[in-house]
mmCIF file of C-alpha atoms in Angstrom:
data_model
loop_
_atom_site.group_PDB
_atom_site.id
_atom_site.type_symbol
_atom_site.label_atom_id
_atom_site.label_comp_id
_atom_site.label_asym_id
_atom_site.label_seq_id
_atom_site.Cartn_x
_atom_site.Cartn_y
_atom_site.Cartn_z
ATOM 1 C CA VAL A 167 85.651 112.524 120.173
ATOM 2 C CA THR A 168 86.815 111.017 123.457
ATOM 3 C CA GLU A 169 90.499 111.938 123.424
ATOM 4 C CA GLU A 170 92.921 114.224 121.590
ATOM 5 C CA ILE A 171 96.655 114.273 122.291
ATOM 6 C CA VAL A 172 98.514 117.124 120.594
ATOM 7 C CA GLY A 173 102.091 118.246 120.041
ATOM 8 C CA GLU A 174 104.421 118.119 123.025
ATOM 9 C CA ASP A 175 101.864 116.072 124.973
ATOM 10 C CA LEU A 176 102.487 113.233 122.513
ATOM 11 C CA ASP A 177 106.160 113.313 123.405
ATOM 12 C CA ALA A 178 105.445 113.493 127.125
ATOM 13 C CA LYS A 179 103.084 110.509 126.951
ATOM 14 C CA GLY A 180 105.450 108.331 124.938
ATOM 15 C CA TYR A 181 104.007 108.509 121.414
ATOM 16 C CA GLY A 182 107.450 108.746 119.836
ATOM 17 C CA GLY A 183 106.294 107.680 116.373
ATOM 18 C CA VAL A 184 103.548 110.249 115.822
ATOM 19 C CA TYR A 185 105.546 112.975 117.540
ATOM 20 C CA GLY A 186 108.790 112.198 115.732
ATOM 21 C CA VAL A 187 107.173 112.263 112.295
ATOM 22 C CA GLY A 188 105.221 115.486 112.847
ATOM 23 C CA LYS A 189 107.353 117.609 115.163
ATOM 24 C CA ALA A 190 108.930 119.702 112.358
ATOM 25 C CA ALA A 191 105.581 120.888 110.979
ATOM 26 C CA THR A 192 103.925 124.247 111.695
ATOM 27 C CA CYS A 193 100.718 122.466 112.722
ATOM 28 C CA PRO A 194 101.600 119.991 115.491
ATOM 29 C CA PRO A 195 100.896 116.258 115.188
ATOM 30 C CA ARG A 196 97.970 114.759 117.039
ATOM 31 C CA LEU A 197 96.288 111.493 117.903
ATOM 32 C CA ILE A 198 92.486 111.655 117.980
ATOM 33 C CA VAL A 199 90.166 108.968 119.356
ATOM 34 C CA LEU A 200 86.462 108.634 118.517
ATOM 35 C CA GLU A 201 84.066 105.999 119.853
ATOM 36 C CA TYR A 202 80.710 104.574 118.801
ATOM 37 C CA THR A 203 78.539 102.367 121.004
ATOM 38 C CA PRO A 204 75.459 100.715 119.469
ATOM 39 C CA PRO A 205 72.123 101.578 121.086
ATOM 40 C CA ASP A 206 71.408 98.032 122.291
ATOM 41 C CA SER A 207 74.892 97.277 123.599
ATOM 42 C CA GLU A 208 73.869 97.145 127.265
ATOM 43 C CA GLU A 209 71.528 94.256 126.531
ATOM 44 C CA LYS A 210 74.173 92.106 124.821
ATOM 45 C CA ASP A 211 77.439 90.611 126.014
ATOM 46 C CA ASP A 212 78.723 89.260 122.703
ATOM 47 C CA ILE A 213 79.039 92.465 120.662
ATOM 48 C CA GLU A 214 82.241 92.555 118.614
ATOM 49 C CA THR A 215 84.580 95.420 119.487
ATOM 50 C CA VAL A 216 86.677 96.790 116.628
ATOM 51 C CA ALA A 217 89.462 99.381 116.589
ATOM 52 C CA LEU A 218 90.128 101.259 113.359
ATOM 53 C CA ILE A 219 93.558 102.887 113.059
ATOM 54 C CA GLY A 220 94.143 105.372 110.230
ATOM 55 C CA LYS A 221 97.337 106.850 108.806
ATOM 56 C CA GLY A 222 96.722 110.568 108.418
ATOM 57 C CA ILE A 223 99.873 112.093 106.937
ATOM 58 C CA VAL A 224 98.352 115.342 105.714
ATOM 59 C CA TYR A 225 101.388 116.044 103.553
ATOM 60 C CA ASP A 226 104.445 113.896 102.966
ATOM 61 C CA THR A 227 107.640 115.543 101.775
ATOM 62 C CA GLY A 228 109.573 112.415 102.714
ATOM 63 C CA GLY A 229 111.189 114.383 105.521
ATOM 64 C CA LEU A 230 114.989 114.576 105.317
ATOM 65 C CA SER A 231 114.798 111.549 102.977
ATOM 66 C CA LEU A 232 113.260 114.080 100.620
ATOM 67 C CA LYS A 233 111.041 112.889 97.801
ATOM 68 C CA PRO A 234 112.050 113.903 94.245
ATOM 69 C CA LYS A 235 110.136 116.628 92.404
ATOM 70 C CA THR A 236 108.097 114.044 90.490
ATOM 71 C CA GLY A 237 107.389 111.926 93.576
ATOM 72 C CA MET A 238 106.069 114.616 95.898
ATOM 73 C CA PRO A 239 103.043 116.039 94.020
ATOM 74 C CA GLY A 240 99.891 114.305 95.187
ATOM 75 C CA MET A 241 101.209 113.620 98.674
ATOM 76 C CA LYS A 242 98.348 115.647 100.168
ATOM 77 C CA SER A 243 96.462 112.368 99.712
ATOM 78 C CA ASP A 244 98.753 110.489 102.090
ATOM 79 C CA MET A 245 95.998 110.887 104.677
ATOM 80 C CA CYS A 246 93.589 108.644 102.786
ATOM 81 C CA GLY A 247 93.838 105.784 105.287
ATOM 82 C CA ALA A 248 92.577 108.040 108.070
ATOM 83 C CA ALA A 249 90.022 109.700 105.777
ATOM 84 C CA GLY A 250 88.662 106.373 104.554
ATOM 85 C CA LEU A 251 88.276 104.983 108.059
ATOM 86 C CA LEU A 252 86.657 108.190 109.279
ATOM 87 C CA GLY A 253 84.124 107.871 106.459
ATOM 88 C CA GLY A 254 83.517 104.230 107.331
ATOM 89 C CA PHE A 255 83.186 105.047 111.034
ATOM 90 C CA VAL A 256 80.626 107.806 110.403
ATOM 91 C CA SER A 257 78.659 105.617 107.987
ATOM 92 C CA ALA A 258 78.622 102.721 110.447
ATOM 93 C CA ALA A 259 77.336 105.013 113.205
ATOM 94 C CA MET A 260 74.649 106.460 110.917
ATOM 95 C CA ILE A 261 73.240 103.039 110.035
ATOM 96 C CA GLY A 262 73.566 101.799 113.614
ATOM 97 C CA VAL A 263 75.837 98.789 113.201
ATOM 98 C CA SER A 264 75.789 96.374 116.117
ATOM 99 C CA LYS A 265 79.519 96.631 116.880
ATOM 100 C CA ARG A 266 81.471 98.769 119.303
ATOM 101 C CA LEU A 267 83.851 100.924 117.279
ATOM 102 C CA HIS A 268 86.964 102.841 118.265
ATOM 103 C CA LEU A 269 88.624 105.091 115.683
ATOM 104 C CA VAL A 270 92.209 106.269 116.161
ATOM 105 C CA LEU A 271 93.407 108.952 113.736
ATOM 106 C CA CYS A 272 97.197 109.329 113.649
ATOM 107 C CA LEU A 273 97.676 112.787 112.147
ATOM 108 C CA ALA A 274 100.950 114.489 111.208
ATOM 109 C CA GLU A 275 102.726 116.369 108.440
ATOM 110 C CA ASN A 276 106.044 114.813 107.439
ATOM 111 C CA ALA A 277 107.812 118.133 106.979
ATOM 112 C CA ILE A 278 111.443 119.199 106.680
ATOM 113 C CA GLY A 279 113.188 121.707 108.909
ATOM 114 C CA PRO A 280 115.575 122.042 111.849
ATOM 115 C CA LEU A 281 113.331 119.896 114.069
ATOM 116 C CA ALA A 282 112.774 117.095 111.553
ATOM 117 C CA VAL A 283 113.599 113.556 112.622
ATOM 118 C CA ARG A 284 116.958 112.497 111.183
ATOM 119 C CA ASN A 285 118.068 109.242 109.692
ATOM 120 C CA ASP A 286 120.093 107.587 112.497
ATOM 121 C CA ASP A 287 117.807 108.980 115.210
ATOM 122 C CA VAL A 288 116.317 106.408 117.590
ATOM 123 C CA LEU A 289 112.669 106.852 118.592
ATOM 124 C CA THR A 290 111.017 105.257 121.589
ATOM 125 C CA MET A 291 107.545 104.180 120.554
ATOM 126 C CA HIS A 292 104.349 103.959 122.615
ATOM 127 C CA SER A 293 104.870 100.179 122.692
ATOM 128 C CA GLY A 294 108.148 100.759 124.535
ATOM 129 C CA LYS A 295 110.157 99.418 121.614
ATOM 130 C CA THR A 296 112.918 101.502 120.062
ATOM 131 C CA VAL A 297 113.219 102.226 116.343
ATOM 132 C CA GLU A 298 116.325 103.347 114.480
ATOM 133 C CA ILE A 299 115.318 105.639 111.628
ATOM 134 C CA ASN A 300 117.035 104.671 108.389
ATOM 135 C CA ASN A 301 114.428 106.226 106.090
ATOM 136 C CA SER A 302 112.366 109.224 107.205
ATOM 137 C CA ASP A 303 110.121 108.611 104.193
ATOM 138 C CA ALA A 304 108.923 105.359 105.807
ATOM 139 C CA GLU A 305 106.884 107.434 108.252
ATOM 140 C CA GLY A 306 103.397 105.964 107.974
ATOM 141 C CA ARG A 307 104.335 102.776 109.814
ATOM 142 C CA LEU A 308 105.696 104.905 112.680
ATOM 143 C CA VAL A 309 102.424 106.708 113.323
ATOM 144 C CA LEU A 310 100.381 103.527 112.864
ATOM 145 C CA ALA A 311 102.640 101.641 115.276
ATOM 146 C CA ASP A 312 101.732 104.151 117.997
ATOM 147 C CA GLY A 313 98.076 103.900 116.978
ATOM 148 C CA VAL A 314 97.812 100.118 117.250
ATOM 149 C CA SER A 315 99.752 100.193 120.510
ATOM 150 C CA HIS A 316 97.301 102.734 121.925
ATOM 151 C CA ALA A 317 94.321 100.636 120.827
ATOM 152 C CA THR A 318 95.576 97.316 122.186
ATOM 153 C CA THR A 319 96.702 98.900 125.440
ATOM 154 C CA TYR A 320 93.682 101.002 126.375
ATOM 155 C CA PHE A 321 90.547 99.598 124.668
ATOM 156 C CA ASP A 322 88.668 96.951 126.672
ATOM 157 C CA LYS A 323 87.492 93.615 125.273
ATOM 158 C CA LEU A 324 88.984 94.319 121.866
ATOM 159 C CA ASP A 325 88.315 91.650 119.224
ATOM 160 C CA LEU A 326 89.768 93.134 116.054
ATOM 161 C CA VAL A 327 92.298 95.805 115.073
ATOM 162 C CA VAL A 328 92.191 97.160 111.524
ATOM 163 C CA ASP A 329 94.799 99.650 110.341
ATOM 164 C CA MET A 330 94.588 101.287 106.921
ATOM 165 C CA ALA A 331 97.082 103.391 105.028
ATOM 166 C CA THR A 332 98.640 104.537 101.804
ATOM 167 C CA LEU A 333 101.792 102.869 103.087
ATOM 168 C CA THR A 334 104.102 101.606 100.320
ATOM 169 C CA GLY A 335 104.537 102.050 96.595
ATOM 170 C CA ALA A 336 105.474 98.365 96.617
ATOM 171 C CA GLN A 337 101.786 97.529 97.117
ATOM 172 C CA LEU A 338 101.209 98.462 93.476
ATOM 173 C CA ILE A 339 103.655 95.741 92.466
ATOM 174 C CA ALA A 340 102.145 93.210 94.880
ATOM 175 C CA THR A 341 98.423 93.602 94.137
ATOM 176 C CA GLY A 342 98.080 96.263 91.434
ATOM 177 C CA LYS A 343 96.022 99.444 91.202
ATOM 178 C CA LYS A 344 92.549 97.948 91.695
ATOM 179 C CA HIS A 345 93.073 95.656 94.698
ATOM 180 C CA ALA A 346 94.137 96.740 98.163
ATOM 181 C CA GLY A 347 96.765 94.531 99.751
ATOM 182 C CA VAL A 348 95.542 92.849 102.954
ATOM 183 C CA LEU A 349 97.783 91.361 105.632
ATOM 184 C CA THR A 350 96.109 89.496 108.497
ATOM 185 C CA ASN A 351 97.111 87.216 111.342
ATOM 186 C CA THR A 352 94.378 84.615 110.686
ATOM 187 C CA ALA A 353 93.066 82.856 107.591
ATOM 188 C CA GLU A 354 89.496 83.587 108.709
ATOM 189 C CA LEU A 355 90.107 87.331 108.700
ATOM 190 C CA GLU A 356 91.787 87.120 105.316
ATOM 191 C CA GLN A 357 88.719 85.371 103.912
ATOM 192 C CA ARG A 358 86.380 87.939 105.522
ATOM 193 C CA ALA A 359 88.310 90.780 103.911
ATOM 194 C CA VAL A 360 88.297 89.254 100.440
ATOM 195 C CA ALA A 361 84.573 88.439 100.679
ATOM 196 C CA ALA A 362 83.740 91.967 101.867
ATOM 197 C CA GLY A 363 85.721 93.398 98.969
ATOM 198 C CA LEU A 364 83.853 91.296 96.434
ATOM 199 C CA GLN A 365 80.516 92.321 97.931
ATOM 200 C CA SER A 366 81.286 96.037 98.186
ATOM 201 C CA GLY A 367 83.457 96.554 95.119
ATOM 202 C CA ASP A 368 86.390 97.725 97.262
ATOM 203 C CA LEU A 369 88.523 94.837 96.092
ATOM 204 C CA CYS A 370 91.418 93.412 98.084
ATOM 205 C CA TYR A 371 93.855 90.533 97.811
ATOM 206 C CA PRO A 372 95.953 88.751 100.447
ATOM 207 C CA LEU A 373 99.606 89.569 101.027
ATOM 208 C CA LEU A 374 102.205 87.081 102.245
ATOM 209 C CA TYR A 375 101.963 86.678 106.032
ATOM 210 C CA ALA A 376 105.287 85.356 107.319
ATOM 211 C CA PRO A 377 106.661 87.374 110.252
ATOM 212 C CA GLU A 378 109.034 84.579 111.201
ATOM 213 C CA LEU A 379 110.752 85.024 107.823
ATOM 214 C CA LEU A 380 110.488 88.775 107.326
ATOM 215 C CA VAL A 381 110.943 90.708 110.584
ATOM 216 C CA SER A 382 114.715 90.226 110.370
ATOM 217 C CA GLU A 383 114.606 92.774 107.528
ATOM 218 C CA PHE A 384 114.394 95.413 110.286
ATOM 219 C CA ASP A 385 117.368 94.216 112.351
ATOM 220 C CA SER A 386 119.272 97.047 114.041
ATOM 221 C CA LYS A 387 122.481 97.115 116.075
ATOM 222 C CA VAL A 388 121.362 100.089 118.188
ATOM 223 C CA ALA A 389 117.597 99.637 118.614
ATOM 224 C CA ASP A 390 114.903 96.968 118.657
ATOM 225 C CA MET A 391 114.386 97.509 114.939
ATOM 226 C CA LYS A 392 114.917 99.854 112.011
ATOM 227 C CA ASN A 393 111.943 101.449 110.281
ATOM 228 C CA SER A 394 112.822 100.375 106.739
ATOM 229 C CA VAL A 395 113.923 97.075 105.228
ATOM 230 C CA LYS A 396 117.459 96.169 104.214
ATOM 231 C CA ASP A 397 116.279 94.304 101.084
ATOM 232 C CA ARG A 398 113.552 96.113 99.146
ATOM 233 C CA GLY A 399 113.087 93.031 96.960
ATOM 234 C CA ASN A 400 111.934 90.789 99.823
ATOM 235 C CA ALA A 401 108.131 91.106 100.189
ATOM 236 C CA GLN A 402 108.471 94.772 101.089
ATOM 237 C CA THR A 403 104.738 95.399 101.468
ATOM 238 C CA SER A 404 104.333 92.503 103.883
ATOM 239 C CA CYS A 405 107.373 93.707 105.812
ATOM 240 C CA ALA A 406 105.820 97.143 106.289
ATOM 241 C CA GLY A 407 102.703 95.542 107.742
ATOM 242 C CA HIS A 408 104.736 93.296 110.021
ATOM 243 C CA PHE A 409 106.541 96.365 111.376
ATOM 244 C CA ILE A 410 103.169 97.697 112.562
ATOM 245 C CA GLU A 411 102.208 94.289 113.943
ATOM 246 C CA GLU A 412 105.342 94.304 116.114
ATOM 247 C CA HIS A 413 103.823 97.182 118.122
ATOM 248 C CA LEU A 414 100.589 95.464 119.127
ATOM 249 C CA ASN A 415 100.492 95.146 122.897
ATOM 250 C CA ALA A 416 102.003 91.807 123.911
ATOM 251 C CA SER A 417 98.851 90.962 125.883
ATOM 252 C CA TYR A 418 96.561 91.357 122.860
ATOM 253 C CA GLU A 419 95.286 88.036 121.492
ATOM 254 C CA GLY A 420 92.643 89.187 119.005
ATOM 255 C CA GLY A 421 92.615 89.626 115.250
ATOM 256 C CA TRP A 422 94.704 92.111 113.298
ATOM 257 C CA MET A 423 94.255 93.295 109.740
ATOM 258 C CA HIS A 424 96.474 95.714 107.826
#
């Protein structure tokens, strides 16, 4: 572990997404960074550097956009993106992969209470962009947005950003229960993901990548964007990924996979 930012420090340092989602919980939100450097890295200049960004919502009530009684049970598993990447990170370190790895865990409980973020609130994200909350139950993209911004701002010589999450129920409609939906900014990365899924058994299938057509779903009159789409029938899963993509540092030119 190389860095841990907790509670009010998140607010002070500009992580408005992670802080806003988790500030109503008894256990404060936090952003944790781990790093792995391969043993032979000093002898090589061409080692790929990868940042893994995990959604770790340890429980999701939906916040003030409260989930119904049948929709909330099981939401202790809304941290599976962070848990899965932590497992992958540890496994990669144990077998000594020849890549530099950064792991960013975006951890919060989406609780209800007097301090909970409200629909109509405007959050200032780590990227500097502002987000009007129109659905407090679209919280995963908020914490991941801060995570990818952190990675693309502070990690040197970064080649690839991978974020992973239990993000939208719409994914089940897009790619079903056996294939993860994958959204990437290059065809080469899309092909790598599908091939890796076929080899490992963790199957995935490409989602529509069309930010020029979809980011307008988040248009806001009072902020840079809203956090939830206006038309839930318009490639909603892709839209959620594009929201995260909007918070990559503007100077970052590498690959991105959601």
